[in-house]
Coordinates of C-alpha atoms and ligand atoms in Angstrom, one line a residue:
X1 CA 55.1 184.3 -18.2
X2 CA 59.0 184.3 -17.7
X3 CA 58.5 184.5 -22.1
X4 CA 56.8 187.3 -21.8
X5 CA 58.7 189.7 -19.7
X6 CA 61.5 188.3 -21.6
X7 CA 60.3 189.8 -24.6
X8 CA 59.8 192.9 -23.0
X9 CA 63.4 193.6 -22.2
X10 CA 64.5 192.5 -25.7
X11 CA 61.9 195.3 -27.1
X12 CA 63.3 197.6 -24.5
X13 CA 66.9 196.5 -25.0
X14 CA 66.0 196.8 -29.6
X15 CA 64.4 200.3 -28.2
X16 CA 67.5 201.7 -26.6
X17 CA 69.7 200.7 -29.1
X18 CA 67.7 201.4 -33.0
X19 CA 66.6 204.8 -30.8
X20 CA 70.7 205.2 -30.4
X21 CA 71.7 204.7 -33.4
X22 CA 69.5 206.5 -35.8
X23 CA 70.0 209.2 -33.4
X24 CA 73.0 209.7 -34.4
X25 CA 72.4 209.4 -37.6
X26 CA 70.4 212.1 -37.7
X27 CA 73.0 213.7 -35.7
X28 CA 75.0 213.2 -38.0
X29 CA 73.4 214.7 -41.1
X30 CA 72.4 217.5 -39.4
X31 CA 76.3 218.2 -38.4
X32 CA 77.1 217.1 -41.9
X33 CA 74.2 219.8 -43.3
X34 CA 75.7 222.8 -40.7
X35 CA 78.9 222.0 -42.1
X36 CA 78.9 222.1 -45.3
X37 CA 76.5 225.8 -44.8
X38 CA 79.4 226.5 -43.1
X39 CA 82.1 226.1 -45.8
X40 CA 80.0 227.5 -48.6
X41 CA 80.0 231.1 -46.3
X42 CA 83.4 230.3 -45.8
X43 CA 84.6 230.8 -49.6
X44 CA 82.0 232.9 -50.1
X45 CA 83.1 235.4 -47.6
X46 CA 86.6 234.7 -48.5
X47 CA 86.1 235.4 -52.6
X48 CA 84.3 238.9 -51.9
X49 CA 86.8 240.2 -50.3
X50 CA 89.8 239.1 -52.2
X51 CA 88.2 240.6 -55.2
X52 CA 87.6 244.1 -52.6
X53 CA 91.4 243.7 -52.0
X54 CA 92.6 242.9 -55.4
X55 CA 90.3 246.5 -56.9
X56 CA 92.6 248.3 -54.6
X57 CA 95.8 247.2 -56.0
X58 CA 93.8 248.3 -59.6
X59 CA 93.0 251.4 -58.4
X60 CA 96.5 252.0 -57.4
X61 CA 97.9 251.2 -60.5
X62 CA 95.6 253.6 -62.4
X63 CA 96.7 256.1 -60.1
X64 CA 100.3 255.1 -60.6
X65 CA 100.3 255.1 -64.1
X66 CA 97.8 258.7 -64.2
X67 CA 100.3 260.9 -62.4
X68 CA 97.5 263.5 -61.9
X69 CA 98.7 266.5 -62.3
X70 CA 100.5 268.0 -59.2
X71 CA 97.9 271.2 -58.6
X72 CA 96.4 272.3 -56.2
X73 CA 92.8 270.9 -56.5
X74 CA 93.6 267.9 -56.5
X75 CA 91.7 265.5 -58.6
X76 CA 93.0 261.6 -56.6
X77 CA 91.2 263.1 -53.7
X78 CA 88.3 262.4 -55.9
X79 CA 89.0 258.8 -55.1
X80 CA 87.7 258.6 -51.9
X81 CA 83.9 259.3 -52.8
X82 CA 83.6 257.3 -55.8
X83 CA 85.3 254.0 -52.9
X84 CA 83.2 254.9 -49.2
X85 CA 87.0 252.1 -48.5
X86 CA 89.3 254.5 -49.4
X87 CA 89.8 257.2 -46.8
X88 CA 92.5 259.4 -48.4
X89 CA 94.6 259.0 -50.6
X90 CA 98.2 261.0 -50.3
X91 CA 101.3 261.4 -52.7
X92 CA 105.0 261.5 -52.8
X93 CA 105.7 264.0 -55.9
X94 CA 110.0 263.1 -56.4
X95 CA 112.8 265.1 -54.6
X96 CA 109.6 266.1 -51.3
X97 CA 109.3 263.6 -49.1
X98 CA 106.6 261.7 -46.8
X99 CA 105.3 263.0 -43.5
X100 CA 105.8 259.2 -42.0
X101 CA 109.2 257.5 -41.7
X102 CA 107.2 253.9 -42.2
X103 CA 106.0 255.0 -46.1
X104 CA 108.9 255.6 -46.8
X105 CA 109.5 251.7 -46.3
X106 CA 106.5 250.7 -47.4
X107 CA 107.4 252.8 -50.8
X108 CA 111.2 251.0 -50.9
X109 CA 109.3 248.2 -50.6
X110 CA 106.8 249.1 -53.3
X111 CA 109.8 249.7 -54.8
X112 CA 111.7 246.3 -54.9
X113 CA 108.3 244.3 -54.7
X114 CA 106.9 246.5 -58.0
X115 CA 103.4 246.2 -56.3
X116 CA 101.8 248.0 -53.5
X117 CA 103.0 247.0 -50.2
X118 CA 101.1 247.2 -46.9
X119 CA 102.5 250.8 -44.0
X120 CA 101.3 251.0 -41.7
X121 CA 98.4 248.2 -40.2
X122 CA 96.2 248.8 -37.5
X123 CA 93.3 246.5 -36.5
X124 CA 92.7 247.5 -33.2
X125 CA 91.3 251.0 -35.3
X126 CA 90.3 249.1 -38.6
X127 CA 92.6 251.1 -40.6
X128 CA 96.0 250.4 -42.6
X129 CA 98.1 251.8 -45.6
X130 CA 98.5 250.7 -48.6
X131 CA 101.8 252.8 -50.5
X132 CA 102.6 252.1 -54.2
X133 CA 106.3 253.6 -55.5
X134 CA 106.0 255.1 -58.6
X135 CA 108.5 257.7 -60.7
X136 CA 107.3 261.2 -60.9
X137 CA 104.7 260.5 -57.6
X138 CA 104.1 258.0 -55.8
X139 CA 100.8 256.8 -53.8
X140 CA 99.4 256.2 -50.5
X141 CA 96.3 254.9 -49.9
X142 CA 94.8 255.4 -45.5
X143 CA 91.8 252.1 -46.0
X144 CA 89.1 251.8 -44.1
X145 CA 88.7 247.8 -43.1
X146 CA 84.5 248.1 -42.5
X147 CA 84.2 249.7 -46.0
X148 CA 86.1 246.8 -47.5
X149 CA 83.3 244.5 -46.0
X150 CA 80.6 244.3 -49.7
X151 CA 77.8 243.9 -47.0
X152 CA 75.4 243.9 -49.5
X153 CA 76.8 240.7 -51.1
X154 CA 77.3 239.7 -47.7
X155 CA 76.2 235.4 -47.3
X156 CA 74.9 235.7 -44.4
X157 CA 72.7 238.2 -41.6
X158 CA 75.9 239.8 -39.8
X159 CA 73.8 240.1 -36.6
X160 CA 72.1 237.3 -35.9
X161 CA 74.3 235.0 -37.8
X162 CA 76.1 232.3 -35.5
X163 CA 79.3 232.0 -37.1
X164 CA 82.1 234.4 -35.8
X165 CA 84.4 236.0 -38.8
X166 CA 87.4 237.5 -38.7
X167 CA 90.3 239.1 -40.6
X168 CA 93.7 237.9 -38.9
X169 CA 97.3 239.5 -39.6
X170 CA 100.6 239.4 -37.6
X171 CA 98.6 238.2 -34.0
X172 CA 96.5 241.4 -35.1
X173 CA 92.5 240.0 -35.3
X174 CA 89.5 241.9 -37.0
X175 CA 86.5 241.0 -36.8
X176 CA 83.8 241.0 -39.2
X177 CA 80.9 239.1 -37.6
X178 CA 81.1 238.3 -33.9
X179 CA 79.1 235.2 -34.0
X180 CA 78.4 232.9 -31.3
X181 CA 81.2 230.4 -30.6
X182 CA 80.0 228.6 -27.0
X183 CA 80.7 225.6 -25.3
X184 CA 80.5 222.2 -26.2
X185 CA 79.3 220.6 -29.5
X186 CA 81.0 220.3 -32.6
X187 CA 83.1 223.5 -34.0
X188 CA 83.9 224.0 -37.6
X189 CA 86.7 226.0 -38.7
X190 CA 88.4 227.8 -41.7
X191 CA 91.5 229.5 -42.5
X192 CA 92.8 231.3 -45.4
X193 CA 94.6 233.5 -47.0
X194 CA 92.9 236.4 -49.8
X195 CA 94.3 236.0 -52.9
X196 CA 96.0 239.3 -53.1
X197 CA 100.2 239.9 -52.3
X198 CA 99.7 243.1 -51.6
X199 CA 97.0 242.9 -48.7
X200 CA 97.8 239.3 -47.2
X201 CA 95.0 238.8 -44.7
X202 CA 93.9 235.9 -43.3
X203 CA 90.1 235.2 -43.2
X204 CA 89.7 233.0 -40.3
X205 CA 85.8 232.0 -39.5
X206 CA 84.2 229.6 -37.1
X207 CA 81.0 227.9 -36.6
X208 CA 80.3 226.0 -32.7
X209 CA 76.9 223.5 -33.6
X210 CA 75.8 223.0 -29.7
X211 CA 74.1 220.0 -28.1
X212 CA 70.9 222.5 -29.0
X213 CA 71.3 222.3 -32.0
X214 CA 70.5 218.8 -32.2
X215 CA 67.3 217.4 -34.3
X216 CA 66.1 216.6 -31.4
X217 CA 62.3 217.2 -32.7
X218 CA 63.3 214.9 -35.6
X219 CA 65.0 211.9 -32.7
X220 CA 62.2 212.2 -30.6
X221 CA 59.9 211.2 -33.4
X222 CA 62.5 208.6 -34.9
X223 CA 61.7 207.2 -30.6
X224 CA 58.2 207.2 -31.2
X225 CA 58.6 205.4 -34.2
X226 CA 60.8 202.6 -33.7
X227 CA 58.5 202.1 -30.3
X228 CA 55.6 201.9 -32.1
X229 CA 56.7 199.2 -35.0
X230 CA 58.3 197.8 -30.9
X231 CA 55.6 197.5 -29.6
X232 CA 53.2 196.4 -32.7
X233 CA 55.8 193.5 -32.6
X234 CA 56.1 192.3 -29.0
X235 CA 51.3 192.8 -29.7
X236 CA 51.9 190.4 -32.7
X237 CA 54.2 187.7 -30.4
X238 CA 51.3 187.7 -27.9
X239 CA 49.0 186.6 -30.9
X240 CA 50.8 184.0 -31.7
X241 CA 51.5 182.6 -28.4
X242 CA 48.0 182.9 -28.0
X243 CA 47.1 181.6 -30.9
X244 CA 49.8 179.4 -31.1
X245 CA 48.1 177.9 -27.3
X246 CA 44.6 177.9 -28.8
X247 CA 46.2 175.4 -31.2
X248 CA 48.3 173.6 -28.8
X249 CA 45.0 172.6 -26.5
X250 CA 43.1 171.7 -29.6
X251 CA 45.4 169.2 -31.0
X252 CA 46.2 167.9 -27.6
X253 CA 42.4 167.0 -27.9
X254 CA 40.8 168.6 -24.9
X255 CA 38.7 170.5 -25.6
X256 CA 37.6 168.1 -28.2
X257 CA 37.8 164.8 -26.3
X258 CA 35.8 166.7 -23.3
X259 CA 33.2 167.7 -26.2
X260 CA 33.1 164.3 -27.4
X261 CA 32.1 162.8 -23.8
X262 CA 29.5 165.5 -23.7
X263 CA 28.1 164.7 -26.1
X264 CA 28.6 160.7 -25.5
X265 CA 27.4 160.6 -22.4
X266 CA 23.8 163.0 -23.1
X267 CA 23.6 160.7 -26.2
X268 CA 24.4 157.7 -23.7
X269 CA 22.0 158.4 -21.7
X270 CA 18.8 158.8 -23.9
X271 CA 19.8 155.4 -25.8
X272 CA 19.9 154.0 -22.6
X273 CA 16.9 155.0 -21.2
X274 CA 14.8 154.0 -23.6
X275 CA 15.9 149.9 -23.3
X276 CA 16.1 149.6 -19.6
X277 CA 12.1 151.6 -19.7
X278 CA 11.1 148.7 -21.8
X279 CA 13.2 146.3 -19.5
X280 CA 11.6 148.0 -16.4
X281 CA 8.5 147.6 -18.5
X282 CA 8.5 143.5 -19.3
X283 CA 9.6 142.6 -16.5
X284 CA 6.9 143.9 -14.6
X285 CA 4.6 142.5 -16.9
X286 CA 5.9 139.5 -16.5
X287 CA 5.2 139.7 -12.3
X288 CA 2.1 140.0 -12.7
X289 CA 1.1 137.6 -15.4
X290 CA 3.2 135.1 -13.1
X291 CA 0.0 135.7 -10.1
X292 CA -2.6 135.0 -12.6
X293 CA -4.0 131.5 -11.7
X294 CA -3.3 130.3 -15.0
X295 CA 0.1 132.1 -15.9
X296 CA -0.3 133.2 -19.3
X297 CA 3.3 131.1 -20.1
X298 CA 3.5 132.1 -23.5
X299 CA 3.1 135.8 -23.2
X300 CA 5.2 136.0 -20.4
X301 CA 8.0 134.2 -22.7
X302 CA 7.2 136.7 -25.2
X303 CA 7.1 139.9 -22.2
X304 CA 10.9 137.5 -20.9
X305 CA 12.4 137.6 -24.6
X306 CA 11.5 141.2 -24.9
X307 CA 13.0 142.3 -21.9
X308 CA 16.1 140.2 -22.7
X309 CA 16.3 141.8 -26.1
X310 CA 16.2 145.1 -24.6
X311 CA 18.8 144.3 -22.6
X312 CA 21.4 143.4 -24.9
X313 CA 20.4 146.7 -26.4
X314 CA 21.3 148.5 -23.0
X315 CA 24.8 146.8 -23.3
X316 CA 25.3 147.3 -26.8
X317 CA 25.3 151.0 -26.1
X318 CA 27.5 151.1 -23.0
X319 CA 30.5 148.9 -24.7
X320 CA 30.3 151.6 -27.8
X321 CA 31.0 154.1 -25.3
X322 CA 33.8 151.8 -23.3
X323 CA 35.8 151.2 -27.5
X324 CA 35.5 155.2 -28.4
X325 CA 36.9 156.1 -24.7
X326 CA 39.4 152.9 -24.8
X327 CA 42.5 153.6 -27.0
X328 CA 43.9 150.0 -27.8
X329 CA 46.5 151.9 -29.7
X330 CA 49.1 153.6 -27.8
X331 CA 51.5 150.8 -26.7
X332 CA 52.0 150.8 -30.7
X333 CA 52.5 154.0 -30.3
X334 CA 55.6 154.6 -27.3
X335 CA 58.8 156.4 -28.2
X336 CA 61.5 158.5 -25.5
X337 CA 59.2 161.4 -24.5
X338 CA 61.7 163.8 -22.0
X339 CA 59.4 164.6 -18.8
X340 CA 60.8 167.9 -18.2
X341 CA 60.0 169.3 -21.8
X342 CA 56.1 167.9 -21.5
X343 CA 55.8 169.6 -18.0
X344 CA 56.8 172.8 -19.4
X345 CA 54.4 172.1 -22.1
X346 CA 52.0 171.8 -19.8
X347 CA 52.5 174.6 -17.9
X348 CA 52.6 176.5 -21.7
X349 CA 49.2 175.4 -22.5
X350 CA 47.7 176.5 -19.1
X351 CA 49.5 179.4 -18.3
X352 CA 46.4 181.6 -19.0
X353 CA 44.6 179.3 -16.2
X354 CA 47.7 179.7 -13.8
X355 CA 47.2 183.5 -14.2
X356 CA 43.3 183.5 -13.7
X357 CA 43.6 181.9 -10.1
X358 CA 46.3 183.7 -9.3
X359 CA 48.9 180.8 -8.9
X360 CA 52.6 180.6 -9.9
X361 CA 54.0 176.8 -10.7
X362 CA 57.1 175.1 -8.4
X363 CA 59.1 173.7 -10.6
X364 CA 61.6 170.6 -9.3
X365 CA 62.7 169.3 -12.6
X366 CA 65.9 167.7 -12.4
X367 CA 68.4 169.1 -14.9
X368 CA 69.2 165.9 -16.4
X369 CA 67.1 164.7 -18.8
X370 CA 64.4 162.1 -17.9
X371 CA 62.9 160.4 -20.6
X372 CA 60.1 157.6 -20.6
X373 CA 58.8 155.6 -22.9
X374 CA 55.4 157.1 -23.9
X375 CA 53.2 158.2 -26.3
X376 CA 53.6 162.2 -27.0
X377 CA 50.0 163.2 -26.3
X378 CA 48.4 160.6 -24.0
X379 CA 51.2 162.3 -22.1
X380 CA 50.5 165.6 -21.9
X381 CA 46.9 164.9 -21.9
X382 CA 47.5 163.4 -17.8
X383 CA 49.6 166.2 -17.1
X384 CA 47.0 168.2 -18.8
X385 CA 44.2 167.4 -16.6
X386 CA 46.6 166.5 -13.0
X387 CA 46.9 170.3 -13.4
X388 CA 43.0 171.5 -14.3
X389 CA 42.2 169.3 -11.3
X390 CA 44.9 170.2 -8.6
X391 CA 43.8 174.3 -10.2
X392 CA 40.1 173.6 -9.7
X393 CA 40.5 172.5 -6.2
X394 CA 42.9 175.5 -5.1
X395 CA 39.3 178.1 -5.7
X396 CA 38.5 176.7 -3.1
X397 CA 41.8 177.7 -0.8
X398 CA 42.3 181.3 -0.6
X399 CA 44.6 183.1 -3.5
X400 CA 47.7 183.0 -1.0
X401 CA 47.3 179.4 0.0
X402 CA 47.9 178.6 -3.5
X403 CA 50.3 176.3 -4.2
X404 CA 51.0 173.6 -6.5
X405 CA 54.1 171.0 -7.6
X406 CA 55.6 169.7 -10.1
X407 CA 58.2 166.8 -9.1
X408 CA 60.2 165.3 -11.7
X409 CA 62.0 162.6 -10.9
X410 CA 63.9 159.1 -11.9
X411 CA 63.6 155.9 -9.8
X412 CA 63.8 152.1 -10.4
X413 CA 63.3 151.9 -13.9
X414 CA 60.2 154.7 -13.3
X415 CA 60.2 157.8 -14.8
X416 CA 57.3 160.2 -12.6
X417 CA 55.6 163.3 -12.9
X418 CA 54.1 164.4 -9.4
X419 CA 51.9 167.3 -8.9
X420 CA 51.0 167.8 -5.5
X421 CA 48.6 170.7 -4.1
X422 CA 47.7 172.7 -1.6
X423 CA 43.8 172.5 -2.0
X424 CA 40.8 171.1 -0.2
X425 CA 42.2 167.2 -0.5
X426 CA 39.9 164.9 -0.9
X427 CA 38.1 162.4 2.0
X428 CA 39.0 158.4 1.5
X429 CA 34.9 157.8 0.3
X430 CA 36.5 160.1 -2.2
X431 CA 40.2 158.6 -3.2
X432 CA 38.6 155.3 -3.2
X433 CA 36.5 156.2 -6.2
X434 CA 38.8 158.6 -7.9
X435 CA 39.3 156.9 -10.9
X436 CA 36.0 155.4 -11.7
X437 CA 34.4 157.1 -14.9
X438 CA 31.4 159.5 -14.2
X439 CA 32.8 159.7 -10.6
X440 CA 32.5 162.8 -9.5
X441 CA 31.9 166.3 -6.7
X442 CA 31.8 168.4 -9.0
X443 CA 29.0 170.4 -10.1
X444 CA 29.9 171.1 -13.1
X445 CA 32.1 168.5 -13.4
X446 CA 31.9 164.8 -15.9
X447 CA 33.9 162.3 -13.6
X448 CA 35.8 161.3 -16.9
X449 CA 39.1 163.0 -16.4
X450 CA 40.8 160.7 -14.3
X451 CA 40.2 157.5 -15.6
X452 CA 40.7 159.0 -19.1
X453 CA 43.6 159.7 -17.4
X454 CA 44.6 156.1 -15.5
X455 CA 43.6 154.7 -19.1
X456 CA 45.8 156.2 -20.9
X457 CA 48.7 155.2 -18.6
X458 CA 48.2 152.1 -18.1
X459 CA 47.6 151.7 -22.1
X460 CA 51.3 152.9 -22.4
X461 CA 52.7 150.7 -19.8
X462 CA 53.0 153.2 -16.2
X463 CA 50.0 153.4 -13.9
X464 CA 49.0 156.2 -12.0
X465 CA 48.5 156.8 -8.1
X466 CA 46.5 159.3 -5.7
X467 CA 47.0 160.1 -1.7
X468 CA 46.8 162.3 0.4
X469 CA 49.1 165.3 0.8
X470 CA 50.3 165.9 4.2
X471 CA 49.5 169.3 5.5
X472 CA 46.5 168.7 3.4
X473 CA 45.5 168.6 -0.4
X474 CA 46.0 166.1 -2.9
X475 CA 49.1 164.5 -4.6
X476 CA 48.7 162.5 -8.1
X477 CA 52.0 160.1 -9.6
X478 CA 52.5 159.3 -12.9
X479 CA 54.8 156.4 -13.3
X480 CA 55.9 155.0 -16.8
X481 CA 58.9 153.0 -17.8
X482 CA 62.1 154.6 -18.5
X483 CA 63.2 154.8 -22.5
X484 CA 66.2 152.6 -22.6
X485 CA 69.8 154.7 -23.2
X486 CA 71.5 155.1 -26.3
X487 CA 75.4 154.7 -26.5
X488 CA 76.1 158.0 -26.3
X489 CA 73.6 158.8 -24.0
X490 CA 70.9 160.6 -25.8
X491 CA 68.0 158.8 -25.0
Ligands
ADP501 P1 36.1 165.7 -13.1 O1 36.9 166.9 -13.0 O2 35.1 166.4 -14.5 O3 35.3 166.2 -11.5 P2 37.4 164.1 -12.0 O4 37.9 162.3 -12.9 O5 39.1 164.9 -13.2 O6 36.5 164.9 -12.4 O7 37.7 164.3 -10.7 C1 37.2 163.2 -10.2 C2 37.0 163.9 -9.3 O8 39.1 164.2 -8.3 C3 36.6 165.4 -9.1 O9 35.9 165.1 -8.7 C4 37.5 165.3 -7.1 O10 36.6 165.1 -6.8 C5 38.2 164.6 -7.2 N1 40.2 165.1 -7.4 C6 40.7 165.0 -8.6 N2 41.5 165.7 -8.4 C7 42.0 166.6 -7.1 C8 42.9 167.3 -6.1 N3 43.5 167.3 -6.3 N4 41.4 167.8 -5.7 C9 41.3 167.4 -4.7 N5 39.7 166.0 -5.3 C10 40.3 165.8 -7.0

């Protein structure tokens, strides 16, 4: 009983452990996949935006090189229809001045750096200006950030994607797509300069993976799979235990032996019947012949000789049975056997019988091993029979009153096992005949169990005693000589 429960707990523990471990692995795999997807998208975004801003440098360089004539048609204004991100183009011819002081400062910077320079960055409105100093005219472009983003090549769905992307510049932030950033879970980040010195904006991307995004369906499948495998394993263990028990019972010879004894008894009744009938017929004939005047002595002699012959036959049948039951070789097979272990083995074999009758055996086993000299199988057979008898006796009392106690003790050179039960006990008459072969009070009984046990016990140099147990029930005590103790304390 304890073992099955132990297996259940171990199974449950293993299930929890393997499920958690598998869950962690699955979650990590999912997170790694999400992170890779995020980083790929962020790198694509960075490359696309970089390509765009580099294009602005090229446009400005072309303008400076071509130097369109400062006439009324203003051909440079046509750029706005070619590049939607260019909102307007301003020019400053030599001798003229910029309408805005910031444009003048940017032009000076551009002249020093020999590349376009930022003039007015206003991320709140999604605008910035780019100035390139040239001769004779310098140019300024007003850019629209929203149109800078190449939406047609964008790797994500800007409305629904959970990734937040923004451009950052000196504390200003312009959100390209807002994404979904919640609380809890895991956060991935990406931060990188655009690859253009003239427009040194940063691409900032982040992604929050919440608990709900973990692969719960897979984890559940995993947990069920593990549960199924463990349940199968437990069932296999149970089956194996049952098989072992059956094998043990067979080894103990209990089943086989009782069957053999049953057959033997039936065979013996059949074999005895014939000589006894003949004996009866012969002696009756003799009685009748002796009554005749004069008695026919030769015939009487013949009948008596036949009667003697039949009696011999009957006697040999009985002898054959005794030889089958006796085990004269027992004394030669004695070895040190630990009584506690023998009791546990027998209880294990009888576990189903105890369960069926709703009886929980109480054990009083000393912690120090009590080793006796015994033949292990014979010893187990005796304990087995005593326990089985106790269980059968308990069938006659209500479930609540059923008790079996097994006590092991060592005393005066003898190791003892006492089996007591709370059954109906025995009358004095039953007590006196208990160990007789074929004595039974049970309808299905053979009456051979206790006589066999006593034969086995005495064969091993021990004894088996029965007594009434107060206030009620029976008590059987098996005593066997203790095994000599080896120097290091072990039998
Ligand atoms: P069987 O069990 O086949 O009857 P046994 O030799 O084991 O043969 O038992 C002989 C008889 O002893 C039983 O029929 C029963 O009357 C009595 N007996 C044995 N054990 C107990 C017990 N624990 N309580 C009461 N009676 C018992």
